[in-house]
Coordinates of C-alpha atoms and ligand atoms in Angstrom, one line a residue:
M1 CA 4.5 -55.4 151.2
D2 CA 6.0 -52.2 149.9
L3 CA 4.8 -49.6 152.3
E4 CA 6.9 -46.9 150.7
A5 CA 5.1 -47.5 147.4
V6 CA 1.8 -47.2 149.3
S7 CA 2.8 -43.9 150.8
K8 CA 3.9 -42.5 147.4
R9 CA 0.7 -43.7 145.7
S10 CA -1.4 -42.4 148.6
A11 CA -0.2 -38.9 147.8
F12 CA -2.4 -39.0 144.7
H13 CA -5.4 -39.8 147.0
A14 CA -4.4 -37.5 149.9
K15 CA -6.6 -37.3 152.9
P16 CA -8.0 -33.8 153.7
Q17 CA -6.3 -32.9 157.0
G18 CA -8.5 -33.5 160.0
L19 CA -11.3 -35.2 158.1
I20 CA -12.6 -38.1 160.3
L21 CA -15.2 -40.5 158.9
Q22 CA -16.5 -43.7 160.5
Y23 CA -17.4 -47.1 159.0
G24 CA -21.2 -46.8 159.7
T25 CA -24.3 -49.0 159.3
A26 CA -23.3 -49.9 155.7
G27 CA -19.7 -48.6 155.3
F28 CA -18.5 -45.1 154.7
R29 CA -21.0 -42.6 153.4
T30 CA -20.8 -38.8 152.8
N31 CA -20.6 -36.3 150.0
A32 CA -18.6 -37.9 147.1
Q33 CA -16.1 -35.0 147.1
H34 CA -14.6 -36.3 150.4
L35 CA -14.2 -39.9 149.5
D36 CA -11.2 -40.3 147.2
H37 CA -8.8 -41.2 150.0
I38 CA -11.3 -43.5 151.6
M39 CA -11.7 -45.5 148.4
F40 CA -8.0 -45.9 147.9
R41 CA -7.6 -47.0 151.5
M42 CA -10.5 -49.5 151.3
G43 CA -8.7 -51.0 148.3
L44 CA -5.7 -51.5 150.6
L45 CA -7.8 -52.9 153.4
A46 CA -9.6 -55.3 151.0
V47 CA -6.3 -56.7 150.0
L48 CA -5.3 -57.3 153.7
R49 CA -8.7 -58.9 154.4
S50 CA -8.4 -61.1 151.3
K51 CA -4.9 -62.3 152.3
Q52 CA -6.0 -63.0 155.9
T53 CA -9.1 -65.0 154.9
R54 CA -7.5 -66.5 151.8
S55 CA -10.7 -65.6 150.0
T56 CA -12.1 -63.2 147.4
I57 CA -13.3 -60.0 149.1
G58 CA -15.8 -57.5 147.5
V59 CA -15.7 -53.8 147.4
M60 CA -19.0 -52.0 146.5
V61 CA -19.0 -48.3 145.6
T62 CA -22.5 -47.0 146.4
A63 CA -24.4 -44.8 148.8
S64 CA -27.6 -46.7 148.3
H65 CA -30.6 -44.6 149.4
N66 CA -28.6 -41.4 150.0
P67 CA -28.9 -38.5 147.6
E68 CA -27.1 -38.5 144.3
E69 CA -24.3 -36.2 145.4
D70 CA -23.3 -38.6 148.2
N71 CA -21.3 -41.8 147.7
G72 CA -19.9 -44.5 149.8
V73 CA -18.1 -47.8 150.0
K74 CA -18.4 -51.1 151.8
L75 CA -16.5 -54.3 152.0
V76 CA -18.0 -57.7 151.4
D77 CA -16.7 -60.7 153.4
P78 CA -16.1 -64.2 152.0
L79 CA -19.6 -65.6 152.3
G80 CA -21.1 -62.5 150.8
E81 CA -21.8 -61.0 154.2
M82 CA -21.0 -57.6 155.6
L83 CA -17.5 -57.0 156.9
A84 CA -16.7 -58.4 160.3
P85 CA -17.0 -55.8 163.2
S86 CA -13.3 -56.0 164.2
W87 CA -12.4 -55.1 160.6
E88 CA -14.9 -52.2 160.6
E89 CA -12.7 -50.8 163.4
H90 CA -9.6 -51.2 161.2
A91 CA -11.4 -49.5 158.4
T92 CA -12.2 -46.5 160.6
R93 CA -8.6 -46.3 161.8
L94 CA -7.2 -46.6 158.3
A95 CA -9.6 -44.0 157.0
S96 CA -8.7 -41.6 159.8
A97 CA -4.9 -41.9 159.6
E98 CA -3.1 -38.7 158.5
E99 CA -0.9 -39.3 155.4
Q100 CA 2.3 -39.7 157.3
D101 CA 0.8 -42.4 159.6
L102 CA -0.7 -44.5 156.9
P103 CA 2.2 -47.1 156.7
K104 CA 2.2 -47.4 160.5
V105 CA -1.6 -48.1 160.7
L106 CA -1.3 -50.7 157.8
A107 CA 1.5 -52.4 159.5
A108 CA -0.4 -52.6 162.8
I109 CA -3.4 -54.2 161.1
V110 CA -1.1 -56.8 159.4
E111 CA 0.4 -57.6 162.8
R112 CA -2.8 -57.7 164.7
E113 CA -4.6 -59.9 162.2
A114 CA -1.6 -62.1 161.4
V115 CA -1.8 -61.3 157.7
D116 CA 0.7 -63.2 155.6
P117 CA 2.1 -60.7 153.2
Q118 CA 3.1 -63.4 150.8
Q119 CA -0.4 -64.7 150.4
T120 CA -2.2 -63.7 147.2
A121 CA -5.2 -61.4 147.2
F122 CA -8.2 -61.2 144.9
I123 CA -10.8 -58.4 145.0
V124 CA -14.0 -57.9 143.1
V125 CA -15.3 -54.4 142.6
G126 CA -18.8 -53.2 141.7
R127 CA -20.4 -49.7 141.5
D128 CA -23.8 -48.1 141.2
T129 CA -24.9 -45.5 138.7
R130 CA -23.9 -42.3 140.5
P131 CA -21.9 -39.8 138.4
S132 CA -19.0 -40.1 140.9
S133 CA -18.9 -43.9 141.2
E134 CA -16.7 -44.7 138.2
K135 CA -13.8 -42.5 139.3
L136 CA -14.1 -43.6 142.9
S137 CA -14.0 -47.2 141.9
Q138 CA -10.8 -46.5 140.0
S139 CA -9.3 -45.2 143.3
V140 CA -10.3 -48.5 145.0
I141 CA -8.5 -50.4 142.2
D142 CA -5.5 -48.2 142.7
G143 CA -5.3 -49.2 146.3
V144 CA -5.7 -52.9 145.4
T145 CA -3.0 -52.9 142.8
V146 CA -0.4 -50.9 144.9
L147 CA -0.5 -53.7 147.4
G148 CA -0.1 -56.3 144.7
G149 CA -3.7 -57.5 144.8
Q150 CA -5.5 -58.9 141.7
F151 CA -8.9 -57.8 140.9
H152 CA -12.0 -58.2 138.7
D153 CA -14.0 -55.0 138.0
Y154 CA -17.7 -56.0 137.4
G155 CA -18.5 -52.4 136.7
L156 CA -22.2 -51.5 137.1
L157 CA -23.9 -54.0 139.6
T158 CA -26.6 -53.8 142.2
T159 CA -25.2 -54.2 145.7
P160 CA -26.8 -57.6 146.2
Q161 CA -25.3 -58.8 142.9
L162 CA -21.8 -58.0 144.2
H163 CA -22.6 -59.9 147.4
Y164 CA -23.8 -62.8 145.3
M165 CA -20.6 -62.8 143.2
V166 CA -18.4 -62.9 146.3
Y167 CA -20.3 -65.8 147.7
C168 CA -20.2 -67.7 144.4
R169 CA -16.4 -67.3 144.1
N170 CA -15.7 -68.4 147.6
S171 CA -18.0 -71.5 147.4
E172 CA -16.2 -72.8 144.3
G173 CA -19.4 -72.4 142.3
R174 CA -21.6 -74.4 144.7
Y175 CA -23.7 -71.3 145.3
G176 CA -23.8 -70.4 141.6
Q177 CA -21.8 -69.0 138.7
A178 CA -20.1 -65.7 139.5
T179 CA -21.3 -63.9 136.4
I180 CA -24.4 -61.7 135.6
E181 CA -25.5 -64.5 133.4
G182 CA -25.2 -66.9 136.3
Y183 CA -27.2 -64.7 138.6
C184 CA -30.0 -64.1 136.1
Q185 CA -30.2 -67.8 135.2
K186 CA -30.2 -69.1 138.8
L187 CA -33.0 -66.8 139.9
S188 CA -35.1 -66.9 136.8
R189 CA -34.9 -70.7 136.5
A190 CA -36.2 -71.0 140.1
F191 CA -38.9 -68.4 139.5
V192 CA -40.2 -69.8 136.2
E193 CA -40.3 -73.2 137.8
L194 CA -42.5 -71.8 140.6
M195 CA -44.8 -69.9 138.3
K196 CA -45.5 -73.1 136.4
Q197 CA -47.1 -74.3 139.6
A198 CA -49.4 -71.3 139.9
S199 CA -52.8 -72.2 138.5
C200 CA -53.8 -68.8 137.2
S201 CA -50.5 -66.9 136.7
G202 CA -48.2 -69.2 134.8
D203 CA -49.5 -67.9 131.5
G204 CA -47.3 -64.9 131.2
S205 CA -50.1 -62.4 131.9
R206 CA -48.8 -61.3 135.3
W207 CA -47.3 -57.9 135.6
V208 CA -46.0 -55.5 138.3
K209 CA -45.0 -51.8 138.2
V210 CA -41.5 -51.1 139.5
D211 CA -40.1 -47.7 140.5
C212 CA -36.4 -48.1 140.1
A213 CA -35.4 -44.9 142.0
N214 CA -33.5 -43.8 138.9
G215 CA -30.8 -46.2 139.8
I216 CA -29.0 -49.4 138.9
G217 CA -32.1 -51.6 139.5
A218 CA -33.5 -50.3 136.1
L219 CA -30.5 -51.4 134.1
K220 CA -30.3 -54.8 135.8
L221 CA -34.0 -55.5 135.5
K222 CA -33.8 -54.6 131.7
E223 CA -30.9 -57.0 131.4
M224 CA -32.7 -59.8 133.2
E225 CA -36.4 -59.5 132.3
H226 CA -36.2 -61.7 129.2
Y227 CA -35.0 -64.6 131.5
F228 CA -38.2 -64.5 133.5
R229 CA -40.7 -62.9 131.1
Q230 CA -42.6 -66.2 130.9
G231 CA -43.7 -65.7 134.5
L232 CA -43.8 -62.0 135.0
S233 CA -43.6 -58.7 133.0
V234 CA -42.1 -55.7 134.7
L235 CA -43.2 -52.1 133.8
L236 CA -40.4 -49.8 134.8
F237 CA -40.7 -46.3 136.1
N238 CA -38.0 -43.9 137.2
D239 CA -35.5 -45.8 135.1
G240 CA -32.8 -43.1 135.2
T241 CA -33.5 -41.7 131.8
E242 CA -34.7 -38.4 133.3
G243 CA -34.9 -37.9 137.0
R244 CA -32.2 -37.8 139.8
L245 CA -31.3 -40.8 141.8
N246 CA -33.5 -41.4 144.8
H247 CA -35.1 -37.9 144.3
L248 CA -38.8 -38.0 145.2
C249 CA -38.8 -41.7 144.4
G250 CA -37.4 -45.1 145.5
A251 CA -38.0 -47.3 148.5
D252 CA -36.6 -45.0 151.1
F253 CA -38.8 -42.1 149.9
V254 CA -41.9 -44.2 149.7
K255 CA -41.4 -45.8 153.1
S256 CA -40.5 -42.6 155.0
Q257 CA -43.0 -40.3 153.3
Q258 CA -45.7 -42.9 153.1
K259 CA -46.7 -41.8 149.7
P260 CA -46.2 -42.9 146.1
P261 CA -43.1 -41.9 144.2
Q262 CA -43.2 -39.2 141.6
G263 CA -43.3 -40.4 138.0
M264 CA -45.3 -43.6 138.5
A265 CA -48.7 -44.0 136.8
M266 CA -50.8 -45.7 139.4
K267 CA -54.3 -46.9 138.9
P268 CA -56.5 -48.3 141.8
G269 CA -55.5 -51.8 142.6
D270 CA -52.3 -51.8 140.5
R271 CA -49.5 -53.8 142.2
C272 CA -46.5 -51.5 142.5
C273 CA -43.1 -51.7 144.2
S274 CA -40.1 -49.4 144.7
F275 CA -36.4 -50.3 144.8
D276 CA -33.8 -48.1 146.4
G277 CA -30.8 -46.6 144.6
D278 CA -28.7 -49.8 144.7
A279 CA -31.6 -52.3 144.6
D280 CA -31.1 -53.9 148.0
R281 CA -34.5 -52.8 149.4
I282 CA -38.0 -53.2 148.2
V283 CA -41.4 -52.0 149.4
Y284 CA -44.8 -52.7 147.8
Y285 CA -47.9 -50.5 147.6
Y286 CA -51.2 -49.8 145.9
C287 CA -54.0 -47.2 145.8
D288 CA -57.6 -48.2 146.7
A289 CA -60.7 -47.2 144.7
A290 CA -61.0 -44.0 146.9
G291 CA -57.4 -43.1 145.9
R292 CA -56.0 -43.9 149.3
F293 CA -52.3 -45.0 149.3
H294 CA -51.5 -48.3 151.1
L295 CA -47.9 -49.2 151.9
I296 CA -46.7 -52.8 152.3
D297 CA -43.3 -52.6 154.0
G298 CA -40.6 -55.0 155.0
D299 CA -42.6 -56.2 158.0
K300 CA -45.5 -57.4 155.8
I301 CA -43.0 -58.9 153.4
A302 CA -41.4 -60.9 156.2
T303 CA -44.9 -62.0 157.3
L304 CA -45.9 -63.2 153.8
I305 CA -42.6 -65.1 153.4
S306 CA -42.4 -66.7 156.8
S307 CA -46.0 -67.8 156.8
F308 CA -45.7 -69.3 153.3
L309 CA -42.5 -71.1 154.2
K310 CA -44.2 -72.5 157.3
E311 CA -47.1 -73.8 155.2
L312 CA -44.7 -75.5 152.8
L313 CA -42.9 -77.2 155.7
L314 CA -46.2 -78.4 157.1
E315 CA -47.1 -79.9 153.7
I316 CA -43.8 -81.7 153.4
G317 CA -44.1 -82.8 157.0
E318 CA -40.8 -81.3 158.2
N319 CA -40.6 -79.7 161.6
L320 CA -37.9 -77.1 161.2
N321 CA -37.1 -74.2 163.3
I322 CA -38.1 -70.9 161.7
G323 CA -37.3 -67.5 163.2
V324 CA -38.0 -64.0 162.1
V325 CA -35.6 -61.1 162.9
Q326 CA -36.7 -57.5 163.0
T327 CA -35.4 -54.2 164.3
A328 CA -36.9 -51.6 166.6
Y329 CA -38.6 -50.0 163.5
A330 CA -40.8 -53.1 163.1
N331 CA -44.5 -52.1 163.4
G332 CA -45.9 -53.4 166.7
S333 CA -48.8 -55.1 164.8
S334 CA -46.4 -57.2 162.8
T335 CA -44.5 -58.4 165.8
R336 CA -47.8 -59.3 167.6
Y337 CA -49.1 -61.1 164.5
L338 CA -46.0 -63.1 164.0
E339 CA -45.8 -64.1 167.6
E340 CA -49.4 -64.6 168.5
V341 CA -51.1 -65.7 165.3
M342 CA -48.3 -67.4 163.4
K343 CA -46.5 -68.6 166.6
V344 CA -43.1 -67.8 165.1
P345 CA -40.4 -66.6 167.4
V346 CA -39.4 -63.0 166.7
Y347 CA -36.0 -61.4 167.6
C348 CA -35.0 -57.7 167.6
T349 CA -31.5 -56.5 166.7
K350 CA -29.9 -53.2 166.1
T351 CA -30.4 -51.5 162.7
G352 CA -28.2 -52.7 159.9
V353 CA -28.4 -55.9 157.9
K354 CA -25.2 -57.2 159.4
H355 CA -26.9 -57.6 162.7
L356 CA -30.1 -59.1 161.4
H357 CA -28.2 -61.5 159.1
H358 CA -26.1 -63.0 161.9
K359 CA -29.1 -63.5 164.1
A360 CA -31.0 -65.2 161.2
Q361 CA -28.1 -67.6 160.8
E362 CA -29.0 -69.2 164.2
F363 CA -32.1 -70.9 162.7
D364 CA -32.8 -73.7 160.3
I365 CA -34.6 -71.0 158.3
G366 CA -34.1 -67.4 159.3
V367 CA -36.2 -64.7 157.7
Y368 CA -35.0 -61.2 158.3
F369 CA -36.4 -57.9 157.2
E370 CA -36.0 -54.3 158.2
A371 CA -39.3 -52.3 158.0
N372 CA -37.6 -50.3 155.2
G373 CA -37.6 -53.4 153.0
H374 CA -34.1 -54.7 153.4
G375 CA -34.0 -58.4 153.9
T376 CA -34.0 -62.0 152.8
A377 CA -34.3 -65.6 154.1
L378 CA -31.4 -67.8 155.0
F379 CA -31.5 -71.6 155.0
S380 CA -28.8 -73.6 156.8
E381 CA -26.7 -75.9 154.7
A382 CA -28.2 -79.0 156.3
V383 CA -31.7 -77.8 155.6
E384 CA -30.9 -76.9 152.0
A385 CA -29.4 -80.4 151.4
R386 CA -32.3 -82.1 153.1
I387 CA -35.0 -80.2 151.2
K388 CA -33.2 -80.8 147.9
R389 CA -33.0 -84.5 148.6
L390 CA -36.7 -84.7 149.6
A391 CA -37.6 -82.8 146.4
Q392 CA -36.2 -85.8 144.5
E393 CA -37.5 -88.5 146.7
L394 CA -41.0 -87.5 147.7
E395 CA -44.0 -87.9 145.4
D396 CA -47.5 -86.4 145.2
E397 CA -48.4 -83.3 147.2
K398 CA -45.4 -83.7 149.6
G399 CA -43.0 -83.9 146.7
R400 CA -44.6 -80.9 145.0
A401 CA -44.2 -78.8 148.2
A402 CA -40.6 -80.0 148.6
R403 CA -39.8 -79.0 145.0
M404 CA -41.4 -75.6 145.5
L405 CA -39.3 -75.1 148.7
A406 CA -36.2 -76.1 146.8
S407 CA -36.9 -73.5 144.1
F408 CA -37.5 -70.8 146.8
I409 CA -34.1 -71.7 148.3
D410 CA -32.5 -70.9 144.9
L411 CA -34.7 -67.8 144.4
F412 CA -33.6 -66.0 147.6
N413 CA -30.3 -64.2 147.5
Q414 CA -28.8 -65.7 150.7
A415 CA -25.8 -63.4 150.6
A416 CA -27.8 -60.2 151.1
G417 CA -31.2 -58.6 150.9
D418 CA -31.9 -58.2 147.2
A419 CA -34.8 -56.2 145.7
I420 CA -34.9 -58.2 142.4
S421 CA -34.8 -61.5 144.2
D422 CA -37.3 -60.4 146.8
M423 CA -39.7 -59.1 144.1
L424 CA -39.6 -62.5 142.4
V425 CA -40.1 -64.3 145.7
I426 CA -43.1 -62.1 146.5
E427 CA -44.6 -62.4 143.0
A428 CA -44.3 -66.2 143.2
I429 CA -45.9 -66.4 146.6
L430 CA -48.8 -64.2 145.6
A431 CA -49.4 -66.1 142.4
L432 CA -49.1 -69.5 144.1
K433 CA -51.5 -68.5 146.9
G434 CA -53.8 -66.6 144.5
L435 CA -53.5 -63.5 146.8
S436 CA -54.2 -60.0 145.6
V437 CA -52.1 -57.1 146.9
Q438 CA -55.2 -56.0 149.0
Q439 CA -55.6 -59.4 150.5
W440 CA -51.9 -59.5 151.4
D441 CA -52.2 -56.0 153.0
A442 CA -55.2 -57.2 155.0
I443 CA -53.2 -59.8 157.0
Y444 CA -53.0 -57.3 159.8
A445 CA -53.4 -53.5 160.2
D446 CA -50.3 -51.5 160.7
L447 CA -50.2 -49.2 163.7
P448 CA -50.0 -45.6 162.5
N449 CA -46.4 -44.4 162.7
R450 CA -44.1 -41.6 161.8
Q451 CA -40.3 -41.2 161.1
L452 CA -38.5 -37.9 161.3
K453 CA -34.9 -36.7 161.1
V454 CA -33.3 -34.1 163.4
K455 CA -30.1 -32.3 162.7
V456 CA -27.7 -32.1 165.7
A457 CA -24.1 -30.8 165.9
D458 CA -22.7 -34.2 166.7
R459 CA -25.0 -37.2 166.5
R460 CA -22.5 -39.3 168.5
V461 CA -23.8 -37.6 171.7
I462 CA -26.7 -40.1 171.4
S463 CA -25.9 -43.6 172.5
T464 CA -28.5 -46.4 172.8
T465 CA -29.1 -49.8 174.4
D466 CA -31.7 -52.6 174.2
A467 CA -31.4 -53.0 170.4
E468 CA -31.6 -49.1 170.1
R469 CA -35.0 -48.9 171.9
Q470 CA -33.5 -46.9 174.9
A471 CA -31.3 -43.8 174.8
V472 CA -28.4 -44.0 177.3
T473 CA -27.0 -40.5 176.6
P474 CA -27.4 -37.6 176.6
P475 CA -28.7 -37.5 180.2
G476 CA -32.4 -36.9 180.5
L477 CA -33.3 -37.7 176.9
Q478 CA -34.8 -41.2 177.7
E479 CA -36.7 -39.8 180.7
A480 CA -38.2 -37.1 178.4
I481 CA -39.2 -39.7 175.8
N482 CA -40.8 -41.8 178.5
D483 CA -42.9 -38.9 179.7
L484 CA -44.0 -38.1 176.2
V485 CA -44.9 -41.6 175.3
K486 CA -47.0 -42.0 178.5
K487 CA -49.4 -39.3 177.1
Y488 CA -50.6 -41.6 174.3
K489 CA -52.4 -45.0 174.3
L490 CA -50.3 -48.0 173.2
A491 CA -47.6 -45.7 172.0
R492 CA -43.9 -46.2 171.6
A493 CA -41.0 -44.0 170.4
F494 CA -37.2 -44.2 170.2
V495 CA -34.3 -42.2 168.8
R496 CA -31.0 -43.3 167.3
P497 CA -28.1 -41.7 165.4
S498 CA -28.2 -42.7 161.7
G499 CA -25.2 -44.7 160.5
T500 CA -25.6 -43.5 156.9
E501 CA -26.7 -39.9 157.1
D502 CA -25.7 -37.0 159.4
V503 CA -29.0 -37.0 161.3
V504 CA -30.7 -38.4 164.3
R505 CA -33.7 -40.6 163.4
V506 CA -36.9 -40.5 165.4
Y507 CA -39.6 -43.1 165.3
A508 CA -43.0 -43.0 166.9
E509 CA -46.0 -45.3 166.8
A510 CA -49.5 -44.8 168.3
T511 CA -53.1 -45.9 167.8
S512 CA -53.9 -42.9 165.5
Q513 CA -51.9 -41.1 162.8
E514 CA -52.5 -37.8 164.6
S515 CA -51.0 -39.2 167.8
A516 CA -48.0 -40.8 166.0
D517 CA -47.3 -37.5 164.2
T518 CA -47.6 -35.4 167.4
L519 CA -45.5 -37.8 169.4
A520 CA -42.8 -37.9 166.7
Y521 CA -42.7 -34.1 166.6
E522 CA -42.5 -33.9 170.5
V523 CA -39.7 -36.4 170.6
S524 CA -37.9 -34.5 167.8
L525 CA -38.1 -31.4 169.9
A526 CA -36.7 -33.2 172.9
V527 CA -33.8 -34.4 170.8
F528 CA -33.2 -30.9 169.4
Q529 CA -33.2 -29.4 172.9
L530 CA -31.2 -32.1 174.8
A531 CA -28.8 -33.4 172.1
G532 CA -27.6 -30.1 170.6
G533 CA -29.9 -29.5 167.7
I534 CA -28.7 -27.2 164.9
G535 CA -30.5 -25.3 162.1
E536 CA -34.3 -25.1 162.1
R537 CA -36.2 -26.3 165.1
P538 CA -38.6 -29.2 164.4
Q539 CA -42.0 -27.9 163.4
P540 CA -45.3 -29.6 164.3
Ligands
G16_1 C1 -28.4 -49.1 155.0 C2 -28.3 -50.4 155.8 C3 -29.7 -50.8 156.4 C4 -30.2 -49.6 157.2 C5 -30.2 -48.3 156.4 C6 -30.4 -47.1 157.3 O1 -29.4 -49.3 154.0 O2 -27.9 -51.4 154.9 O3 -29.6 -51.9 157.2 O4 -31.5 -49.8 157.7 O5 -28.9 -48.1 155.9 O6 -29.5 -47.0 158.3 P1 -29.3 -45.8 159.3 O7 -30.7 -45.6 159.9 O8 -28.3 -46.2 160.3 O9 -29.0 -44.6 158.5 P2 -29.0 -48.8 152.5 O10 -30.2 -49.3 151.7 O11 -28.9 -47.3 152.5 O12 -27.7 -49.5 152.2

């Protein structure tokens, strides 16, 4: 490894003195102007990770739900998963090294991880539609090539498509073909197969309205729709031809504001959904006859999916162990419904798909969703093989259920939460069960809730425990939250520093919207006062 060449090349991607960024919930994220050196260095790190694992590693340039002027980067590990935690630490160290220390930090990672410098490296790169993404992905490639790595640049991709490509390449094609064509065909074939089984919807008359957040999801749906048109038509809104990315639209806006995106024509009862900026999250919604907006978030998606999978297993006669994984943001009603009515074990992890994904891998079938609509279902290799065998062997109703489950296994993107794949899964389940969006929504009633953001000087002053449900520091904050929560019936609240934005997030839940709103405001004020709030004080 020619560390001198790295130093020379790095001068073209010089780190601004003193700028320290951390590998957060989903990689590095900040204003795109500050990211050139990070991109170059993540190209370097991807090469080391690829050499160490002797596998293809992915690098995705995106800031997902963040505003258009931000950008970000994350590395994708061999099975399409998020980067291993010990390597996140290397990433932060590498990103923080001043120019003159870069060779030393690289050499330390090589030694610590026993990287064989002679080993070849292969990196795949993808990017979202942000104006800054193309140039930043070139900086990644610069980092890859200076360390002698080979690469394939997929150009514009959704984040989950890049995860899929990495998984395909490292499974020697067992998971699928590592091309856009392969992705479209695998998912569409499974979807169309399922729609043939739906009595009233296999005739091509089914449609759904999709808000694409003015992002990559629009391009990729347009590219893919002819593959599945037989089963579903998609009417695209916020497709990027006019508005700004994630501005007043997209899954994050709809979930956090609990209102429809701008730019979508919604009639009462229309089934609508929103993707986020890189199409790894999805939420559904509709308006009732009185014009009232109803949100169907990741918790209800998890409930629909896990109950349907359970029904299929019952029909096949297979007793497999299904678990659902959520985070502290999961609505209390969803957890109660899953545990008490559906009798499915529910686990809570820290925010971040990486945490949920690993927990979900512990089950035969693990369904994980964050309330914000980020999630998927995972099937163990043994379960996948068994179901696919049963699909061929069994006859009658049992065989039909096994074949449907086999198709669902192919339809889920098991590398990462994927808005396109999840939308097709949801549409297939609704069609097969003959459920309207209102009937789905009525499975249980969400507890009213509110999410707010508070600006503080340094959000790292807040640390948490118990899957982020309790604040450990600063002193007195958790006691203050406890006292506030006590004032309301069946209420709960927590705070945590965001890993993707420079804010502290506040969540409150109560039996009425008014109580949830007031509690969220009061907790925000406590954060502002005890954790060094800056700027405008939270307003009621
Ligand atoms: C990312 C992560 C999600 C997480 C979200 C918000 O989503 O992949 O798991 O829920 O950030 O994280 P935080 O609250 O720490 O800011 P995305 O869609 O932006 O990639």
